[in-house]
Structures are given as structure tokens and as C-alpha cells.
XYZ file of N, CA and C in Angstrom:
657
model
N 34.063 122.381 -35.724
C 32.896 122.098 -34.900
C 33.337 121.777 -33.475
N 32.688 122.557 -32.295
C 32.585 122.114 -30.872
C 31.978 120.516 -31.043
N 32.160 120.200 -29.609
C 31.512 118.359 -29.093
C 30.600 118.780 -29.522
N 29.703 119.744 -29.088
C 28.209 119.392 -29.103
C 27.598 119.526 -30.530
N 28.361 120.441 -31.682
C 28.014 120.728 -32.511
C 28.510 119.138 -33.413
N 29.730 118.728 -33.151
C 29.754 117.835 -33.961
C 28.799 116.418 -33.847
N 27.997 116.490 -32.397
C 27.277 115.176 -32.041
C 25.930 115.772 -33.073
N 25.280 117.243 -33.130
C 24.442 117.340 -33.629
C 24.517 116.620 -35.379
N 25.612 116.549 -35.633
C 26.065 116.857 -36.920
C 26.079 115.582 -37.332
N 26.047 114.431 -36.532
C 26.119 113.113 -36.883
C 24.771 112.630 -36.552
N 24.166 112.862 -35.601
C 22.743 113.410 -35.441
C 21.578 113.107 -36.808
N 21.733 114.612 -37.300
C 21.173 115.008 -38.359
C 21.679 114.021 -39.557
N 22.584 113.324 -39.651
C 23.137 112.696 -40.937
C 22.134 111.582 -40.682
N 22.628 110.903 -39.683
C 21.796 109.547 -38.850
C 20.143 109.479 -39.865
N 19.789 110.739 -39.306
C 18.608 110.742 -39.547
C 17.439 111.333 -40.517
N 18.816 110.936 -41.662
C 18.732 110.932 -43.171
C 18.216 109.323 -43.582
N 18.742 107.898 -42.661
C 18.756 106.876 -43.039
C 17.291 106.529 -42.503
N 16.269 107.356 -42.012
C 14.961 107.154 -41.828
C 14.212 106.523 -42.801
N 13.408 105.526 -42.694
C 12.087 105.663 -43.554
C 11.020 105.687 -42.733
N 9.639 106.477 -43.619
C 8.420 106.350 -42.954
C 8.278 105.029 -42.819
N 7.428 105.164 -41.643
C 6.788 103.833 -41.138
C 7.912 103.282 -40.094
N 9.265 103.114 -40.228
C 10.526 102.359 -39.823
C 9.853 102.599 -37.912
N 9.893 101.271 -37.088
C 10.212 101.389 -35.669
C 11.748 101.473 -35.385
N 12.418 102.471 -34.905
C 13.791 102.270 -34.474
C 13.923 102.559 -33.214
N 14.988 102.076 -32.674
C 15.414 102.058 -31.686
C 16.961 102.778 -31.406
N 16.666 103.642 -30.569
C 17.909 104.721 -30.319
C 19.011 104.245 -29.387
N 19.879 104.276 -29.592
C 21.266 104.253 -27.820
C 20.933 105.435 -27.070
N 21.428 105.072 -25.867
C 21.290 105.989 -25.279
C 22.768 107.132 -25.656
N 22.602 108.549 -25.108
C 24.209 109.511 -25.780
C 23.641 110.373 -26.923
N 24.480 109.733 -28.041
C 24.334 110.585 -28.859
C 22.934 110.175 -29.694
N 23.031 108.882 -30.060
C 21.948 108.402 -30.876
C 20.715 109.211 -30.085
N 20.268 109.419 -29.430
C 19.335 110.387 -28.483
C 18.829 111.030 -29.519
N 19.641 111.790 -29.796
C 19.710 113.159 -30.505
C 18.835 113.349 -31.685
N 19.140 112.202 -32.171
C 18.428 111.564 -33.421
C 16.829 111.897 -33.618
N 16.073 111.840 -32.536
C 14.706 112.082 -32.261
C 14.443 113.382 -32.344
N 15.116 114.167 -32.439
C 14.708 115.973 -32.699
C 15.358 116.261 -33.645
N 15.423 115.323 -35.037
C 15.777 115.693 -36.050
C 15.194 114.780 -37.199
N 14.212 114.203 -36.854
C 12.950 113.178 -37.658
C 12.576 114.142 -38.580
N 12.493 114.092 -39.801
C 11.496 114.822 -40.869
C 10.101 114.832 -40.351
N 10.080 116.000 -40.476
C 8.202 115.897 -40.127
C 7.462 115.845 -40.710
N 7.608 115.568 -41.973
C 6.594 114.602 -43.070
C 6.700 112.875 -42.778
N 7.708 112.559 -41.897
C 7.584 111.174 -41.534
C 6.918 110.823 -39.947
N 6.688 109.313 -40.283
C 6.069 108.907 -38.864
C 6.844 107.741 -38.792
N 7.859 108.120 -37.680
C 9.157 107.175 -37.685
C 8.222 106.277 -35.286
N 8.433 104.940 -35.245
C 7.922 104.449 -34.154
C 9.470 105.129 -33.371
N 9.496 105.071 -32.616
C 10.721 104.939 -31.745
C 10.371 103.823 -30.491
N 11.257 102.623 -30.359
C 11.283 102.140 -29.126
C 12.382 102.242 -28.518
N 11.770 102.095 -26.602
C 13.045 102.049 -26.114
C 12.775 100.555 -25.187
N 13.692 99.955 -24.992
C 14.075 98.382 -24.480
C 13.077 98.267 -23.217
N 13.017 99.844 -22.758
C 12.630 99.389 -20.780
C 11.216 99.858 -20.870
N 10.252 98.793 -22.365
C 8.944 99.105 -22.519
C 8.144 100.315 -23.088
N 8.652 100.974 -24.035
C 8.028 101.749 -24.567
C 8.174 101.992 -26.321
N 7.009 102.610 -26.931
C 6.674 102.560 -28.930
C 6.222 103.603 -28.384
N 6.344 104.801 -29.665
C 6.269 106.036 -29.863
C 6.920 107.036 -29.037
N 7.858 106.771 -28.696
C 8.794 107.816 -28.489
C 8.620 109.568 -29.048
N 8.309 110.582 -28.404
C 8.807 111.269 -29.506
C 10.208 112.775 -28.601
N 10.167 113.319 -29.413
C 11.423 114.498 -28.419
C 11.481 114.816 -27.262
N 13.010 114.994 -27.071
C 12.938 114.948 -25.720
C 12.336 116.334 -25.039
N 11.968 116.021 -23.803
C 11.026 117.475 -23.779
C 11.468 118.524 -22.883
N 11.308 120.519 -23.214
C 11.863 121.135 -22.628
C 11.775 120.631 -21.312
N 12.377 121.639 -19.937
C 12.153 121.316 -18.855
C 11.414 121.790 -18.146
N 10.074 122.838 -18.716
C 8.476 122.130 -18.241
C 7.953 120.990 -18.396
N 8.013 120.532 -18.829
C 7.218 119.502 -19.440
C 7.842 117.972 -19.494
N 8.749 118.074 -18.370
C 9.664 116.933 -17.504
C 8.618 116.020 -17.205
N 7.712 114.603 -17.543
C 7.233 113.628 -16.901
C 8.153 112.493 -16.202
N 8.567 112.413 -14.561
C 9.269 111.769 -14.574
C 8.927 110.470 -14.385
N 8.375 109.842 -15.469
C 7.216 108.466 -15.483
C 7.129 108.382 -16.568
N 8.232 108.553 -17.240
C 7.998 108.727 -18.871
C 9.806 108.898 -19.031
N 10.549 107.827 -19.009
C 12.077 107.869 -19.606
C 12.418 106.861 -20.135
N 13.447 107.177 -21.115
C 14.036 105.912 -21.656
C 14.794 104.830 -21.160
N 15.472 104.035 -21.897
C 16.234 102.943 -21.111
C 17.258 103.448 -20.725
N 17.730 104.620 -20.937
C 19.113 105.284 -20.193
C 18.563 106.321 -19.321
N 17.251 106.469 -18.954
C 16.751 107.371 -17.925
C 16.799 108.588 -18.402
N 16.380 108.950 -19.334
C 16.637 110.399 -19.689
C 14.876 110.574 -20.165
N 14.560 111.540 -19.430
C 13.147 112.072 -19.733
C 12.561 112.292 -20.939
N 11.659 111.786 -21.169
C 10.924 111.456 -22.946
C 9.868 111.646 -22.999
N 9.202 112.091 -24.677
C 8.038 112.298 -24.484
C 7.301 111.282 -25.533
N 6.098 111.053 -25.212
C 5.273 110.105 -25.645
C 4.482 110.531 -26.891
N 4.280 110.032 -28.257
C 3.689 110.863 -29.081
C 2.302 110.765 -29.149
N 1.337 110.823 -29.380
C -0.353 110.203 -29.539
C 0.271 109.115 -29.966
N -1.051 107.865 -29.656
C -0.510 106.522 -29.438
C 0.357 105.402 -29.440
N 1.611 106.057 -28.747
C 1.972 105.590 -27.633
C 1.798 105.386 -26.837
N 2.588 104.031 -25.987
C 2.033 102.976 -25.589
C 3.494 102.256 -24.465
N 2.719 101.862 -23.554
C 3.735 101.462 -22.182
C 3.684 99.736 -22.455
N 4.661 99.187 -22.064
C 4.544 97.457 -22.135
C 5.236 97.195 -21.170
N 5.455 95.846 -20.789
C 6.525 95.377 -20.367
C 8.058 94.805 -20.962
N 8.772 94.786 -20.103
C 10.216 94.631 -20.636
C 9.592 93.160 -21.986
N 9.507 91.849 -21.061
C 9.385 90.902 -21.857
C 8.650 90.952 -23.581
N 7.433 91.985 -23.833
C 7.283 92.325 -24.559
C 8.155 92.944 -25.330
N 9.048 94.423 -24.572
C 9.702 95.051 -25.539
C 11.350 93.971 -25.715
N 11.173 93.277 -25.431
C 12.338 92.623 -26.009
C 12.087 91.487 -27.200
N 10.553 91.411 -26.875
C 9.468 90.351 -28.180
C 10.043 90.782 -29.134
N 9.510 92.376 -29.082
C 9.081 92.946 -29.834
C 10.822 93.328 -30.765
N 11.680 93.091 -29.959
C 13.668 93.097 -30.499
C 13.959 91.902 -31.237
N 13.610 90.793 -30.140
C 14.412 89.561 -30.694
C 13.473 88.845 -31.866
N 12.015 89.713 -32.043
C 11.133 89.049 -33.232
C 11.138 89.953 -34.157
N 12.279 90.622 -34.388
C 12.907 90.923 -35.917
C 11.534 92.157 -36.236
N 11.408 92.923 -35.066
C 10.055 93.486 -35.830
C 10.662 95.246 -35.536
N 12.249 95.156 -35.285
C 12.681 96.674 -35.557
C 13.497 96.948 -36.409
N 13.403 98.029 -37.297
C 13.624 98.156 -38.350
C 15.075 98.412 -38.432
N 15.467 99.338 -37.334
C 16.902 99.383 -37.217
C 17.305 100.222 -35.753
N 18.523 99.884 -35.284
C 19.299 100.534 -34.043
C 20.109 101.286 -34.420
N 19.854 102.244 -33.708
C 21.339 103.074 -33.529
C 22.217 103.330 -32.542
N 23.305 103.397 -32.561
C 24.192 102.433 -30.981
C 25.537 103.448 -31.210
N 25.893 104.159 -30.165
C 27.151 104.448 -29.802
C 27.761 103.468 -29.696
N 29.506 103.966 -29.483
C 30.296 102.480 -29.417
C 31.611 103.037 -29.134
N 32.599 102.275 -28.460
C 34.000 102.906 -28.415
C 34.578 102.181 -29.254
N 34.292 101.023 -30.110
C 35.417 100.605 -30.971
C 34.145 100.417 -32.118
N 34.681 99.816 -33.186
C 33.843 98.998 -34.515
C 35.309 98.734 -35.344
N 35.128 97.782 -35.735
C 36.606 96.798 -36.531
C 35.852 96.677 -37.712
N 36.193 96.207 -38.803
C 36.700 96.297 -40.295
C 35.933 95.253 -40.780
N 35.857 93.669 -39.482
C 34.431 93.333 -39.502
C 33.197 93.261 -39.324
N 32.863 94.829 -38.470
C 31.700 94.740 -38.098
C 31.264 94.313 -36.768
N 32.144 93.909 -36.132
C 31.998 93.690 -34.659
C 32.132 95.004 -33.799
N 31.333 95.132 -32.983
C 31.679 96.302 -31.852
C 31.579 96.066 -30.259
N 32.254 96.878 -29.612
C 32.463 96.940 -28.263
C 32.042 98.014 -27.621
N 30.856 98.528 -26.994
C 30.227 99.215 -26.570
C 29.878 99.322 -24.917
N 30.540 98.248 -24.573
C 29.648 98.543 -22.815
C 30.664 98.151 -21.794
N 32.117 98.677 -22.070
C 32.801 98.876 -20.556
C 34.208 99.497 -21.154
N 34.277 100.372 -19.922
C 35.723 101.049 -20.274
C 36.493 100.467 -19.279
N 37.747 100.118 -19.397
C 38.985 99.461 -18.448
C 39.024 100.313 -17.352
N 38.507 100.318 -15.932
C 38.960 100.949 -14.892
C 37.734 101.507 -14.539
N 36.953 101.848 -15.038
C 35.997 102.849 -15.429
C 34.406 102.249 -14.975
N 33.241 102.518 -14.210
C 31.942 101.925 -13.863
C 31.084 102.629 -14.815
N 30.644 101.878 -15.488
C 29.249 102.383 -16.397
C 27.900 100.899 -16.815
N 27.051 101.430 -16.898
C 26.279 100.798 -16.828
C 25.850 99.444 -17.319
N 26.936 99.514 -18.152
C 26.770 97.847 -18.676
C 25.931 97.929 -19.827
N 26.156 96.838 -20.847
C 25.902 96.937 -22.588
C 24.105 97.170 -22.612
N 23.217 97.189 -21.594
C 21.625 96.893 -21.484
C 21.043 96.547 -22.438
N 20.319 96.558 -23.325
C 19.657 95.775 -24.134
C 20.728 95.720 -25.931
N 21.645 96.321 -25.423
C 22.481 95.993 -26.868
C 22.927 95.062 -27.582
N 22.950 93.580 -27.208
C 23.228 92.185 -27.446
C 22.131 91.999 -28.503
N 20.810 92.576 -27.729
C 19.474 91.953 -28.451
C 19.317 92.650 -29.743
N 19.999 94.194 -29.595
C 19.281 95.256 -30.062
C 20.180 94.837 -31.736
N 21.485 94.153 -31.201
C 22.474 94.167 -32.872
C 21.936 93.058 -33.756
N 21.602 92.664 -33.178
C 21.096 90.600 -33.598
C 19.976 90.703 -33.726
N 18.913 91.291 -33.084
C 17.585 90.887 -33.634
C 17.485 92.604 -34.710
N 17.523 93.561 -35.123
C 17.217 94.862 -35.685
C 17.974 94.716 -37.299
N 17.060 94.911 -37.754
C 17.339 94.689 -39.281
C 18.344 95.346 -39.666
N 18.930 96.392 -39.492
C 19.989 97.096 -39.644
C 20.541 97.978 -38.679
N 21.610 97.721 -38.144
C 22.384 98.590 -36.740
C 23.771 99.766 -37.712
N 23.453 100.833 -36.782
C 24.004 102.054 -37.158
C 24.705 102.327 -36.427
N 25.948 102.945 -36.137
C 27.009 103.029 -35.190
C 27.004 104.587 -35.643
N 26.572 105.476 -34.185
C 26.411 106.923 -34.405
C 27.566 107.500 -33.358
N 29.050 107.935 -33.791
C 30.018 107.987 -32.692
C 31.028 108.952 -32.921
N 31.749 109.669 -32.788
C 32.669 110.416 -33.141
C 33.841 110.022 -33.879
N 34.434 109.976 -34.508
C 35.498 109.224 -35.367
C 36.375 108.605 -34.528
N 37.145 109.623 -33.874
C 38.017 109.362 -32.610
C 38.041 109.441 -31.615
N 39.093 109.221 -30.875
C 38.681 109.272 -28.828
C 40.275 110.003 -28.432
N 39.816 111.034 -28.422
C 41.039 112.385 -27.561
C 42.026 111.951 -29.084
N 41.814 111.587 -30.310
C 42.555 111.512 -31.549
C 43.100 109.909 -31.942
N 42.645 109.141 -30.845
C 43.129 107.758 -31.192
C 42.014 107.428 -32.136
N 42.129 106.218 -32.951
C 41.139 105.776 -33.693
C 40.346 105.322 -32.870
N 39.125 104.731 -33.071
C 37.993 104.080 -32.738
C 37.425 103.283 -33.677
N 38.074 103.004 -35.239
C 37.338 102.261 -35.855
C 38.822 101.708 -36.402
N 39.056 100.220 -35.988
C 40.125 99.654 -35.909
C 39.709 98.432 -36.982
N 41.409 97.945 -36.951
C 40.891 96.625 -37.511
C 40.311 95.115 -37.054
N 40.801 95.115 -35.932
C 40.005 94.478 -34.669
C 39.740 95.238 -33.475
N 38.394 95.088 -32.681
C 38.500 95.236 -31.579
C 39.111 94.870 -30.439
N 39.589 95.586 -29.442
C 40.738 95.145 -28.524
C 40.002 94.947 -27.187
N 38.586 96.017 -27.198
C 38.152 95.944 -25.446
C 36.732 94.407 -26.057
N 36.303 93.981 -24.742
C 35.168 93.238 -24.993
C 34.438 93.676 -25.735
N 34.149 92.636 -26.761
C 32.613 93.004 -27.775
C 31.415 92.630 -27.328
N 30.594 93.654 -27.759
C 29.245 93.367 -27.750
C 28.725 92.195 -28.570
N 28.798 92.410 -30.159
C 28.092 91.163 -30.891
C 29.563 91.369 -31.875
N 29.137 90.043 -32.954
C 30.574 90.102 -33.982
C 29.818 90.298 -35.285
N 30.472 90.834 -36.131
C 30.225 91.093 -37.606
C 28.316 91.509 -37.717
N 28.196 92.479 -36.241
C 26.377 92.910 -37.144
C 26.336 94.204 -37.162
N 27.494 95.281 -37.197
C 27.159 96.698 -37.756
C 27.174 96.687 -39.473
N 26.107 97.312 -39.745
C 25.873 97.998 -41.133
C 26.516 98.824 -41.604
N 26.565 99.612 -40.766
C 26.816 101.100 -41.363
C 27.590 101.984 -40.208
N 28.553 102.922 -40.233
C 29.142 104.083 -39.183
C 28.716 105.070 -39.573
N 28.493 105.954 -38.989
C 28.741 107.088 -39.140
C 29.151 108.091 -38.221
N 30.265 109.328 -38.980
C 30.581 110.001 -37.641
C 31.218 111.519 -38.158
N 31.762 112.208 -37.981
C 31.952 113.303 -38.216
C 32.965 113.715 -39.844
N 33.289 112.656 -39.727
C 34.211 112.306 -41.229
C 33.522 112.109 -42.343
N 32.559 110.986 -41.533
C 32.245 110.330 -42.823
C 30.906 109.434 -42.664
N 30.641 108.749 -43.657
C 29.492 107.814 -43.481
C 30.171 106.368 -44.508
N 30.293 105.443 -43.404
C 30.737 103.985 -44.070
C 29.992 102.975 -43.782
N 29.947 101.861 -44.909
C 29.422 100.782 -45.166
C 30.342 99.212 -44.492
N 29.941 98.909 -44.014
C 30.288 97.549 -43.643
C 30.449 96.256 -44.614
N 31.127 96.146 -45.744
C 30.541 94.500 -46.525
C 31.141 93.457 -46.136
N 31.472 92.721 -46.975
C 32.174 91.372 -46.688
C 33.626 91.766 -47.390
N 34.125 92.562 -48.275
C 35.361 93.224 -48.294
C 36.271 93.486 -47.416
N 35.073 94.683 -46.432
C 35.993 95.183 -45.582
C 34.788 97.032 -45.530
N 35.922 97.803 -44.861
C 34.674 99.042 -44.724
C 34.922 100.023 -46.020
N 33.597 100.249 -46.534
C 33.662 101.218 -47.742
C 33.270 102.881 -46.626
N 34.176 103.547 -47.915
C 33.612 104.782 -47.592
C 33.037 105.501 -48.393
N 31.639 105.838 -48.394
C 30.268 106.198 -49.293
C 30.146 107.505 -49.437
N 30.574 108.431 -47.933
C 30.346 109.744 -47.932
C 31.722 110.355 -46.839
N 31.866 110.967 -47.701
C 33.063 111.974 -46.789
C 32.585 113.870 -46.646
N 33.119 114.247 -45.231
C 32.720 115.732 -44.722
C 34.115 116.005 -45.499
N 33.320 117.073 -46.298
C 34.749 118.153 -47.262
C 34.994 118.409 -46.168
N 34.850 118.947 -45.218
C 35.947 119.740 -43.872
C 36.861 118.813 -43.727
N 37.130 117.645 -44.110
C 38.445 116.581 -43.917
C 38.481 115.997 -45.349
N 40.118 115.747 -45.589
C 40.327 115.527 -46.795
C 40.167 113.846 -46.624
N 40.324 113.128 -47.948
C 40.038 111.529 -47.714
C 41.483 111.380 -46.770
N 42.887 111.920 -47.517
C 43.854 111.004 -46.630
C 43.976 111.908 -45.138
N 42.947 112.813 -44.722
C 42.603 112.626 -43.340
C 42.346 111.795 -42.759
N 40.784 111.477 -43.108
C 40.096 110.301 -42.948
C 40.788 108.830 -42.574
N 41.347 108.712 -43.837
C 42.347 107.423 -43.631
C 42.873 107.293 -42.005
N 44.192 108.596 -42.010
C 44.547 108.782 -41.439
C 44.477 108.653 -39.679
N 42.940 109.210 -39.788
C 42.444 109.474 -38.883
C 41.834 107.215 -37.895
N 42.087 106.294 -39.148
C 41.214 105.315 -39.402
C 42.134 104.188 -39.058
N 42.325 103.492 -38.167
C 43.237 102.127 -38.010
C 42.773 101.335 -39.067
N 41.661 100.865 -39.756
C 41.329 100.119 -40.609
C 41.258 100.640 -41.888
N 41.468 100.143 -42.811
C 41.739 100.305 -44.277
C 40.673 100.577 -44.667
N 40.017 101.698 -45.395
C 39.238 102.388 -45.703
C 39.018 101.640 -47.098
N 37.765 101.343 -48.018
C 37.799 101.083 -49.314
C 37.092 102.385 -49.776
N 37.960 103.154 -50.400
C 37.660 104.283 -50.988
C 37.209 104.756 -52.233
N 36.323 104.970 -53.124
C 35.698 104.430 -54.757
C 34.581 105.195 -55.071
N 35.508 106.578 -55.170
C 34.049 107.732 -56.088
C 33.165 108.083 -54.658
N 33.214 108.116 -53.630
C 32.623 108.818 -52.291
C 31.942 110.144 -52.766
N 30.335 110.570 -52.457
C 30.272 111.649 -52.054
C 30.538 112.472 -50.958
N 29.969 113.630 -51.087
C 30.371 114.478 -50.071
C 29.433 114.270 -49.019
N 29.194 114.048 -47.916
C 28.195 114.278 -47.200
C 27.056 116.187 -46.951
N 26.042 115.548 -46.743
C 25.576 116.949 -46.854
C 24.097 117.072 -45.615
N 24.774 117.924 -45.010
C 23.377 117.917 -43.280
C 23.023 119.484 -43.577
N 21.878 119.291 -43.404
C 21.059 120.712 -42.980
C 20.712 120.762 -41.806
């Protein structure tokens, strides 16, 4: 798989962990992606931090409203009732436990569940924006990211750059695989046959708990 094919690919897995009804909340990147791959027998809310519920795909480029973007500025479209607020609301609406789950890029995630998401050493980017709120108040946070970075790991046994929050990812997922977070340590639930497990490993600074895994499977 190309970048782009493999972001679709984690994408589409992501957004297997849907339920109807669920409000979630996307990262900006890849988690994006996530929104043009909703079952369309479901009615999933989408919020984004900088005041907005019902989110829906992002839209060709007729149909660009630029009065209508997410919290990473990327042009969005609004579904029937949807609805504009203010920040203080949409952060009510975070820190009062009333989203069902996040999904969050990240450059690291450790073995406990802590991640580091909002600065690279040397490097200007925008800073963690509503991600503090988004791990701590969201019933379940999803880490949607590529396994590795130019082949180094990314899912270590501690994090090394600044963290965002400590011990509140659920779940990874990424081109390998799909893992669980417990109080053990990280299970691995689903593995891509295109990599063998002692790839995976391999591929993994942190000790994998490995125990009857399926295969993963995206349409």
C-alpha cells in the first residue's frame, strides 16, 4: 500500500468501531478520513471542538463553504440538523462526558496508554487544540496512525516526546494491526495478513500480548 492508500485503510477499519447513534469526534489528518467511510445505514453525530454537531463529508470542491470548517480548518459539510455553537458549549458538550468517542492521531502511544500528540522537536505545528479535553472527557479514545515513522516505532514502551494525557488510549489502530490497551499491557486483537505477527512485533518497541488474533478485514 501507498501513504494514501494505507491512511484509507486505517480509515475504513476505524470506522468499523461505529455505533448508531455514537457523537464522535475526529482529529484532525487522518482521523478526517473516517467521515467518508460511515455506514450508511448509520446516523453517527460528528463533533468538532471549534463549535460544531453533525458533521458530515468532506465536500468536493464545488461545494467549498468557507464558513463551514473544522477545528483543523479543513472545509466540511453540515448534515440536516446540524448545528453551530460556541466553543464554551462545544467543550460542555467534551468535558460533560456526552461524546461517545475520539479519534486522535499521535506520534507516540506507550504500553500504558499515554500519548504524545502535539509537538515535534524543532518543528512549528499547531499545538495539541482541544486534545487534553478530547482524551479525558470521551468515553473511548482511538489512536488512528501509521504503525511507524520513516520505520522507527511509534508505539513504544514509554513515551519520550511531551504527552498529551497518561494512561487514556483504548484502542490503536494502524496498518498492522488493531490493539487493545488493558491494565496488562497492549493486546493484539487483529492483525493485516500482509504482515506476519513477528513483523508486527518487530515492527513494535512495546511488547505485544499476542493470544489467538484475528485477521483484520476492510472493504
Amino acid at each position: 500500500m501507498n501513504k494514501q492508500e494505507t491512511k484509507i485503510f486505517i480509515a475504513k477499519r476505524v470506522a468499523q468501531e461505529l455505533h448508531d447513534g455514537d457523537v464522535v469526534n475526529l482529529g484532525i489528518g487522518l482521523p478526517t478520513l473516517v467521515a467518508n467511510y460511515i455506514p450508511k445505514h448509520m446516523t453517527i453525530y460528528l463533533q468538532s471542538e471549534n463549535g460544531l454537531l453533525g458533521l458530515g463529508p468532506k465536500p468536493d470542491e464545488d461545494h467549498i463553504d468557507p464558513d463551514i470548517s473544522n477545528a483543523g480548518g479543513q472545509p466540511v459539510t453540515l448534515q440536516p440538523g446540524g448545528m453551530y455553537f460556541d466553543s464554551a458549549t462545544s467543550f460542555g458538550i467534551i468535558r460533560g462526558g456526552h461524546v461517545d468517542m475520539t479519534v486522535l492521531g499521535s506520534l507516540q502511544v506507550d504500553e500504558t496508554g499515554s500519548l504524545a500528540n502535539w509537538i515535534i522537536p524543532g518543528k512549528l505545528v499547531p499545538g495539541m487544540g482541544g486534545a487534553m479535553d478530547l482524551v479525558t472527557g470521551a468515553r473511548k479514545v482511538i489512536i488512528a496512525m501509521t504503525h511507524t515513522n520513516k520505520g522507527n516505532p511509534k508505539i513504544l514502551k514509554r513515551c519520550t516526546l511531551p504527552l498529551t494525557a497518561e494512561h487514556e488510549v483504548d484502542m490503536i489502530i494502524t496498518e498492522m494491526g488493531v490493539m487493545t490497551i488493558e491494565d496488562d499491557g497492549i493486546h493484539l486483537i487483529e492483525y493485516n495478513p500482509m504482515f506476519t505477527l513477528e513483523d508486527i512485533q518487530a515492527h513494535t518497541e512495546a511488547n505485544l500480548i499476542i493470544d489467538n488474533p484475528k485477521q483484520m478485514v476492510v472493504n
